[in-house]
mmCIF file of C-alpha atoms in Angstrom:
data_model
loop_
_atom_site.group_PDB
_atom_site.id
_atom_site.type_symbol
_atom_site.label_atom_id
_atom_site.label_comp_id
_atom_site.label_asym_id
_atom_site.label_seq_id
_atom_site.Cartn_x
_atom_site.Cartn_y
_atom_site.Cartn_z
ATOM 1 C CA MET A 1 87.527 11.861 -67.070
ATOM 2 C CA SER A 2 85.138 10.458 -69.288
ATOM 3 C CA ALA A 3 82.595 13.105 -68.510
ATOM 4 C CA VAL A 4 85.234 15.873 -69.272
ATOM 5 C CA ALA A 5 86.329 14.442 -72.648
ATOM 6 C CA ALA A 6 82.580 14.280 -73.759
ATOM 7 C CA ARG A 7 82.243 17.697 -73.054
ATOM 8 C CA ASN A 8 85.665 18.973 -74.654
ATOM 9 C CA ASP A 9 83.878 20.912 -77.550
ATOM 10 C CA ASP A 10 81.774 23.173 -74.852
ATOM 11 C CA PHE A 11 85.457 23.912 -73.285
ATOM 12 C CA LYS A 12 86.699 24.417 -76.735
ATOM 13 C CA ALA A 13 84.005 26.773 -77.712
ATOM 14 C CA ILE A 14 85.095 29.306 -74.676
ATOM 15 C CA GLY A 15 88.747 29.018 -75.387
ATOM 16 C CA VAL A 16 89.528 26.757 -72.705
ATOM 17 C CA GLN A 17 92.421 24.003 -72.856
ATOM 18 C CA VAL A 18 91.736 20.883 -70.568
ATOM 19 C CA LEU A 19 94.615 18.895 -69.331
ATOM 20 C CA SER A 20 94.147 15.710 -67.309
ATOM 21 C CA ILE A 21 97.047 14.404 -64.696
ATOM 22 C CA SER A 22 97.484 11.315 -62.843
ATOM 23 C CA VAL A 23 100.400 9.138 -61.578
ATOM 24 C CA ASP A 24 99.605 6.508 -64.141
ATOM 25 C CA SER A 25 102.296 6.230 -66.918
ATOM 26 C CA ILE A 26 101.611 7.507 -70.406
ATOM 27 C CA TYR A 27 101.522 3.588 -71.557
ATOM 28 C CA VAL A 28 98.577 3.083 -69.181
ATOM 29 C CA HIS A 29 96.990 5.979 -70.306
ATOM 30 C CA LYS A 30 97.317 5.085 -73.798
ATOM 31 C CA ILE A 31 95.559 1.604 -72.846
ATOM 32 C CA TRP A 32 92.648 3.463 -70.837
ATOM 33 C CA ASN A 33 91.867 5.641 -73.646
ATOM 34 C CA ASP A 34 92.137 2.982 -76.196
ATOM 35 C CA ASN A 35 90.203 0.369 -74.516
ATOM 36 C CA GLU A 36 87.878 2.317 -72.259
ATOM 37 C CA LEU A 37 87.630 5.693 -72.375
ATOM 38 C CA SER A 38 87.039 6.207 -76.284
ATOM 39 C CA LYS A 39 84.092 3.622 -76.179
ATOM 40 C CA MET A 40 82.554 6.062 -73.508
ATOM 41 C CA VAL A 41 83.029 8.837 -75.290
ATOM 42 C CA GLY A 42 82.871 7.578 -79.080
ATOM 43 C CA LYS A 43 86.500 9.079 -79.973
ATOM 44 C CA SER A 44 89.863 9.501 -78.448
ATOM 45 C CA VAL A 45 90.211 11.640 -75.593
ATOM 46 C CA PRO A 46 90.531 15.214 -77.195
ATOM 47 C CA PHE A 47 93.354 16.794 -74.767
ATOM 48 C CA PRO A 48 97.002 15.833 -73.447
ATOM 49 C CA MET A 49 96.655 13.156 -70.660
ATOM 50 C CA LEU A 50 99.324 14.266 -68.506
ATOM 51 C CA SER A 51 101.611 11.628 -66.171
ATOM 52 C CA ASP A 52 103.148 12.881 -63.108
ATOM 53 C CA GLN A 53 104.398 9.439 -62.180
ATOM 54 C CA ASP A 54 106.398 10.672 -59.066
ATOM 55 C CA GLY A 55 103.615 12.997 -57.832
ATOM 56 C CA SER A 56 105.847 15.895 -57.788
ATOM 57 C CA VAL A 57 103.304 18.426 -59.522
ATOM 58 C CA GLY A 58 100.267 16.951 -57.130
ATOM 59 C CA LYS A 59 102.711 18.099 -54.429
ATOM 60 C CA LEU A 60 103.268 21.408 -56.027
ATOM 61 C CA TYR A 61 99.412 21.750 -56.140
ATOM 62 C CA GLY A 62 99.130 20.071 -52.373
ATOM 63 C CA ILE A 63 96.648 17.647 -54.023
ATOM 64 C CA TYR A 64 98.897 14.603 -53.485
ATOM 65 C CA ASP A 65 97.852 11.960 -51.138
ATOM 66 C CA GLU A 66 101.077 10.343 -49.873
ATOM 67 C CA ASP A 67 99.260 7.880 -48.019
ATOM 68 C CA ALA A 68 97.639 6.240 -51.335
ATOM 69 C CA GLY A 69 100.409 7.344 -53.426
ATOM 70 C CA VAL A 70 97.655 8.970 -55.969
ATOM 71 C CA GLU A 71 96.554 12.594 -56.664
ATOM 72 C CA THR A 72 93.196 13.617 -55.235
ATOM 73 C CA ARG A 73 90.273 15.154 -57.428
ATOM 74 C CA GLY A 74 91.675 18.477 -57.906
ATOM 75 C CA ARG A 75 90.484 20.877 -60.548
ATOM 76 C CA PHE A 76 92.257 24.186 -61.292
ATOM 77 C CA LEU A 77 90.856 26.888 -63.528
ATOM 78 C CA ILE A 78 93.978 29.208 -64.702
ATOM 79 C CA ASP A 79 93.639 32.375 -66.692
ATOM 80 C CA PRO A 80 95.249 33.647 -69.839
ATOM 81 C CA ASP A 81 98.164 35.008 -67.579
ATOM 82 C CA GLY A 82 98.799 31.878 -65.483
ATOM 83 C CA ILE A 83 97.074 32.908 -62.672
ATOM 84 C CA VAL A 84 94.949 30.496 -60.698
ATOM 85 C CA GLN A 85 91.311 32.010 -60.637
ATOM 86 C CA GLY A 86 89.826 29.206 -58.913
ATOM 87 C CA PHE A 87 89.688 25.288 -57.637
ATOM 88 C CA GLU A 88 87.898 22.440 -56.141
ATOM 89 C CA VAL A 89 89.240 19.563 -54.669
ATOM 90 C CA LEU A 90 87.309 16.186 -53.905
ATOM 91 C CA THR A 91 88.195 12.904 -52.341
ATOM 92 C CA PRO A 92 88.256 9.908 -54.850
ATOM 93 C CA PRO A 93 84.697 8.572 -54.701
ATOM 94 C CA VAL A 94 82.727 11.578 -55.657
ATOM 95 C CA GLY A 95 83.205 12.995 -59.150
ATOM 96 C CA ARG A 96 82.635 16.663 -60.305
ATOM 97 C CA ASN A 97 80.052 18.145 -62.084
ATOM 98 C CA VAL A 98 81.281 19.530 -65.532
ATOM 99 C CA ASN A 99 78.497 21.889 -66.056
ATOM 100 C CA GLU A 100 79.856 23.801 -62.880
ATOM 101 C CA THR A 101 82.905 23.820 -63.819
ATOM 102 C CA LEU A 102 82.040 25.376 -67.218
ATOM 103 C CA ARG A 103 79.639 27.682 -65.337
ATOM 104 C CA GLN A 104 82.402 28.985 -63.406
ATOM 105 C CA LEU A 105 84.687 29.536 -66.381
ATOM 106 C CA LYS A 106 82.019 31.096 -68.136
ATOM 107 C CA ALA A 107 81.943 33.462 -65.128
ATOM 108 C CA PHE A 108 85.689 34.311 -64.709
ATOM 109 C CA GLN A 109 85.451 35.024 -68.435
ATOM 110 C CA LEU A 110 82.699 37.602 -68.070
ATOM 111 C CA VAL A 111 84.487 39.333 -65.172
ATOM 112 C CA ARG A 112 87.935 39.457 -67.259
ATOM 113 C CA GLU A 113 86.327 40.798 -70.181
ATOM 114 C CA SER A 114 84.613 43.557 -68.304
ATOM 115 C CA LYS A 115 88.019 44.493 -66.399
ATOM 116 C CA GLY A 116 86.499 43.863 -63.143
ATOM 117 C CA THR A 117 83.598 46.134 -63.500
ATOM 118 C CA GLU A 118 81.107 43.484 -63.258
ATOM 119 C CA ALA A 119 80.771 40.662 -60.623
ATOM 120 C CA THR A 120 78.535 37.553 -60.844
ATOM 121 C CA PRO A 121 76.390 37.111 -57.868
ATOM 122 C CA ALA A 122 75.566 33.354 -56.127
ATOM 123 C CA GLY A 123 73.779 31.216 -58.722
ATOM 124 C CA TRP A 124 74.692 33.254 -61.549
ATOM 125 C CA ARG A 125 74.136 32.038 -64.900
ATOM 126 C CA PRO A 126 75.174 32.887 -68.373
ATOM 127 C CA GLY A 127 72.823 35.499 -69.545
ATOM 128 C CA ARG A 128 71.752 36.559 -66.196
ATOM 129 C CA PRO A 129 72.038 39.963 -64.324
ATOM 130 C CA THR A 130 75.634 40.857 -62.929
ATOM 131 C CA LEU A 131 76.390 42.962 -60.198
ATOM 132 C CA LYS A 132 78.248 46.195 -61.063
ATOM 133 C CA PRO A 133 80.431 46.901 -57.693
ATOM 134 C CA SER A 134 80.754 50.844 -56.920
ATOM 135 C CA PRO A 135 79.969 52.851 -53.582
ATOM 136 C CA ASP A 136 76.677 53.338 -54.465
ATOM 137 C CA LEU A 137 75.841 49.529 -54.372
ATOM 138 C CA VAL A 138 76.937 49.304 -50.759
ATOM 139 C CA GLY A 139 74.257 48.399 -48.624
ATOM 140 C CA ASN A 140 71.692 48.392 -51.774
ATOM 141 C CA VAL A 141 72.571 44.948 -53.207
ATOM 142 C CA TRP A 142 68.886 44.027 -51.731
ATOM 143 C CA LYS A 143 67.648 46.428 -54.498
ATOM 144 C CA GLU A 144 69.306 45.119 -57.171
ATOM 145 C CA TRP A 145 69.370 41.220 -56.538
ATOM 146 C CA LYS A 146 67.139 38.809 -54.794
ATOM 147 C CA VAL A 147 68.320 35.727 -52.953
ATOM 148 C CA GLU A 148 65.571 33.684 -54.631
ATOM 149 C CA GLN A 149 68.066 34.283 -57.916
ATOM 150 C CA ALA A 150 70.491 32.047 -56.524
ATOM 151 C CA ASN A 151 68.572 29.216 -56.621
ATOM 152 C CA ASP A 152 65.913 29.456 -59.700
ATOM 153 C CA MET B 1 103.443 22.949 -78.782
ATOM 154 C CA PRO B 2 104.107 19.899 -77.237
ATOM 155 C CA GLU B 3 107.454 18.155 -78.247
ATOM 156 C CA GLU B 4 106.442 14.663 -79.388
ATOM 157 C CA PHE B 5 108.800 11.494 -78.219
ATOM 158 C CA LYS B 6 109.483 8.047 -79.154
ATOM 159 C CA ALA B 7 108.070 5.331 -76.987
ATOM 160 C CA GLY B 8 111.076 3.728 -74.977
ATOM 161 C CA CYS B 9 111.680 0.721 -73.084
ATOM 162 C CA GLN B 10 111.243 2.578 -69.559
ATOM 163 C CA ARG B 11 108.833 5.157 -68.548
ATOM 164 C CA PRO B 12 110.205 8.730 -69.558
ATOM 165 C CA ALA B 13 112.394 9.692 -66.821
ATOM 166 C CA VAL B 14 110.929 12.426 -64.341
ATOM 167 C CA LYS B 15 111.518 16.211 -65.298
ATOM 168 C CA LYS B 16 112.193 17.869 -61.817
ATOM 169 C CA PRO B 17 110.453 21.611 -61.267
ATOM 170 C CA PRO B 18 112.487 24.376 -61.023
ATOM 171 C CA ALA B 19 115.383 24.439 -58.674
ATOM 172 C CA GLU B 20 114.336 24.151 -55.022
ATOM 173 C CA ALA B 21 114.495 27.132 -52.674
ATOM 174 C CA PRO B 22 117.604 27.061 -50.422
ATOM 175 C CA ARG B 23 117.044 25.729 -46.928
ATOM 176 C CA ASN B 24 116.258 28.111 -44.252
ATOM 177 C CA ASP B 25 119.392 27.891 -41.878
ATOM 178 C CA ALA B 26 117.371 30.003 -39.396
ATOM 179 C CA THR B 27 114.396 27.871 -38.776
ATOM 180 C CA GLY B 28 116.247 24.660 -40.209
ATOM 181 C CA ILE B 29 112.827 24.065 -42.273
ATOM 182 C CA GLU B 30 113.393 21.636 -45.130
ATOM 183 C CA PRO B 31 111.961 23.554 -48.369
ATOM 184 C CA GLU B 32 110.108 19.920 -48.965
ATOM 185 C CA LYS B 33 108.394 19.924 -45.808
ATOM 186 C CA GLU B 34 107.113 23.258 -46.515
ATOM 187 C CA ARG B 35 105.868 22.266 -49.772
ATOM 188 C CA LYS B 36 103.696 19.293 -48.349
ATOM 189 C CA SER B 37 101.852 21.388 -46.478
ATOM 190 C CA SER B 38 101.157 24.513 -48.691
ATOM 191 C CA MET B 39 98.225 25.034 -50.845
ATOM 192 C CA ILE B 40 97.578 26.670 -54.205
ATOM 193 C CA LYS B 41 96.237 30.418 -53.784
ATOM 194 C CA VAL B 42 93.736 31.799 -55.910
ATOM 195 C CA GLY B 43 94.888 34.981 -57.433
ATOM 196 C CA LYS B 44 98.658 33.719 -57.653
ATOM 197 C CA PRO B 45 100.416 32.375 -60.376
ATOM 198 C CA ALA B 46 99.920 28.471 -61.054
ATOM 199 C CA PRO B 47 103.173 26.586 -60.523
ATOM 200 C CA ASP B 48 104.592 25.649 -64.166
ATOM 201 C CA PHE B 49 105.588 22.065 -65.286
ATOM 202 C CA THR B 50 106.667 19.908 -67.654
ATOM 203 C CA LEU B 51 105.315 16.139 -68.007
ATOM 204 C CA PRO B 52 105.321 13.368 -70.477
ATOM 205 C CA ALA B 53 101.715 13.049 -71.832
ATOM 206 C CA PHE B 54 99.474 10.641 -73.909
ATOM 207 C CA ILE B 55 98.182 13.226 -76.755
ATOM 208 C CA ASP B 56 96.077 11.567 -79.998
ATOM 209 C CA GLY B 57 97.707 8.507 -80.167
ATOM 210 C CA LYS B 58 101.349 10.047 -79.579
ATOM 211 C CA PHE B 59 104.002 10.611 -76.873
ATOM 212 C CA ALA B 60 105.018 14.245 -76.120
ATOM 213 C CA ASN B 61 106.164 16.498 -73.476
ATOM 214 C CA VAL B 62 103.765 19.107 -72.075
ATOM 215 C CA SER B 63 104.269 22.275 -70.469
ATOM 216 C CA LEU B 64 101.767 24.332 -68.565
ATOM 217 C CA SER B 65 103.471 27.351 -69.924
ATOM 218 C CA GLU B 66 102.716 26.325 -73.385
ATOM 219 C CA TYR B 67 99.055 27.693 -72.793
ATOM 220 C CA LYS B 68 99.900 31.103 -71.676
ATOM 221 C CA GLY B 69 97.216 33.265 -73.443
ATOM 222 C CA GLN B 70 94.376 30.974 -72.996
ATOM 223 C CA TRP B 71 92.182 29.485 -70.076
ATOM 224 C CA VAL B 72 93.046 26.121 -68.592
ATOM 225 C CA SER B 73 91.146 23.683 -66.891
ATOM 226 C CA LEU B 74 93.956 21.440 -65.066
ATOM 227 C CA CYS B 75 92.353 18.455 -63.858
ATOM 228 C CA PHE B 76 93.867 15.798 -61.446
ATOM 229 C CA TYR B 77 92.492 12.550 -60.603
ATOM 230 C CA PRO B 78 92.915 9.482 -58.807
ATOM 231 C CA GLY B 79 93.770 7.003 -61.159
ATOM 232 C CA ASP B 80 93.387 5.512 -64.636
ATOM 233 C CA PHE B 81 90.552 2.810 -64.871
ATOM 234 C CA THR B 82 88.897 3.862 -61.463
ATOM 235 C CA PHE B 83 84.933 4.021 -61.406
ATOM 236 C CA VAL B 84 84.183 7.533 -61.042
#
């Protein structure tokens, strides 16, 4: 979570509210913030740290691990209408990539602002060309976009 | 806005999510069991919830619905003081 906290300004800059959730109590959240996270980030965690002590919200989202009694690393991107646009779930030993979360958020925002007239191809980054879905584009993506663009 | 509350001598009571769907008598399937195996779907509404939170030195109740109108990145993680 320290990696997300350290980048909170980047989330705020594009109008995204971060919420973190684990089964730990709010008291443990406070001590983790005060004794460790704030030292890693250089300031207090700038977003609400939620306590889902019985895992009921984790169960609602399908990421509660009954055996370990904890929540797996599930990250859900929710749009201004409250609709889930994307999610990623990882087992505990592998951390997230904050850059990828921000990239996906920017892509979803672009699509929303274009009212669905634009789509972001594989590997898209802000500033890169988008695709404009239309009947004419069918069978012609190869003229508009090269596979190499996904990885450069 | 998150609704602040005072620190008590025990953890805040769990706020149960909205009323459970009635048991399906035809199949006899308990709603709880159905929910365990269900996964969120993209393009569908995110389930709302209210949870106690630590925010900026204070304790407050936070609901997902408070953030309607803006983008939210909801991050579950395995536990405080874990290493990754």
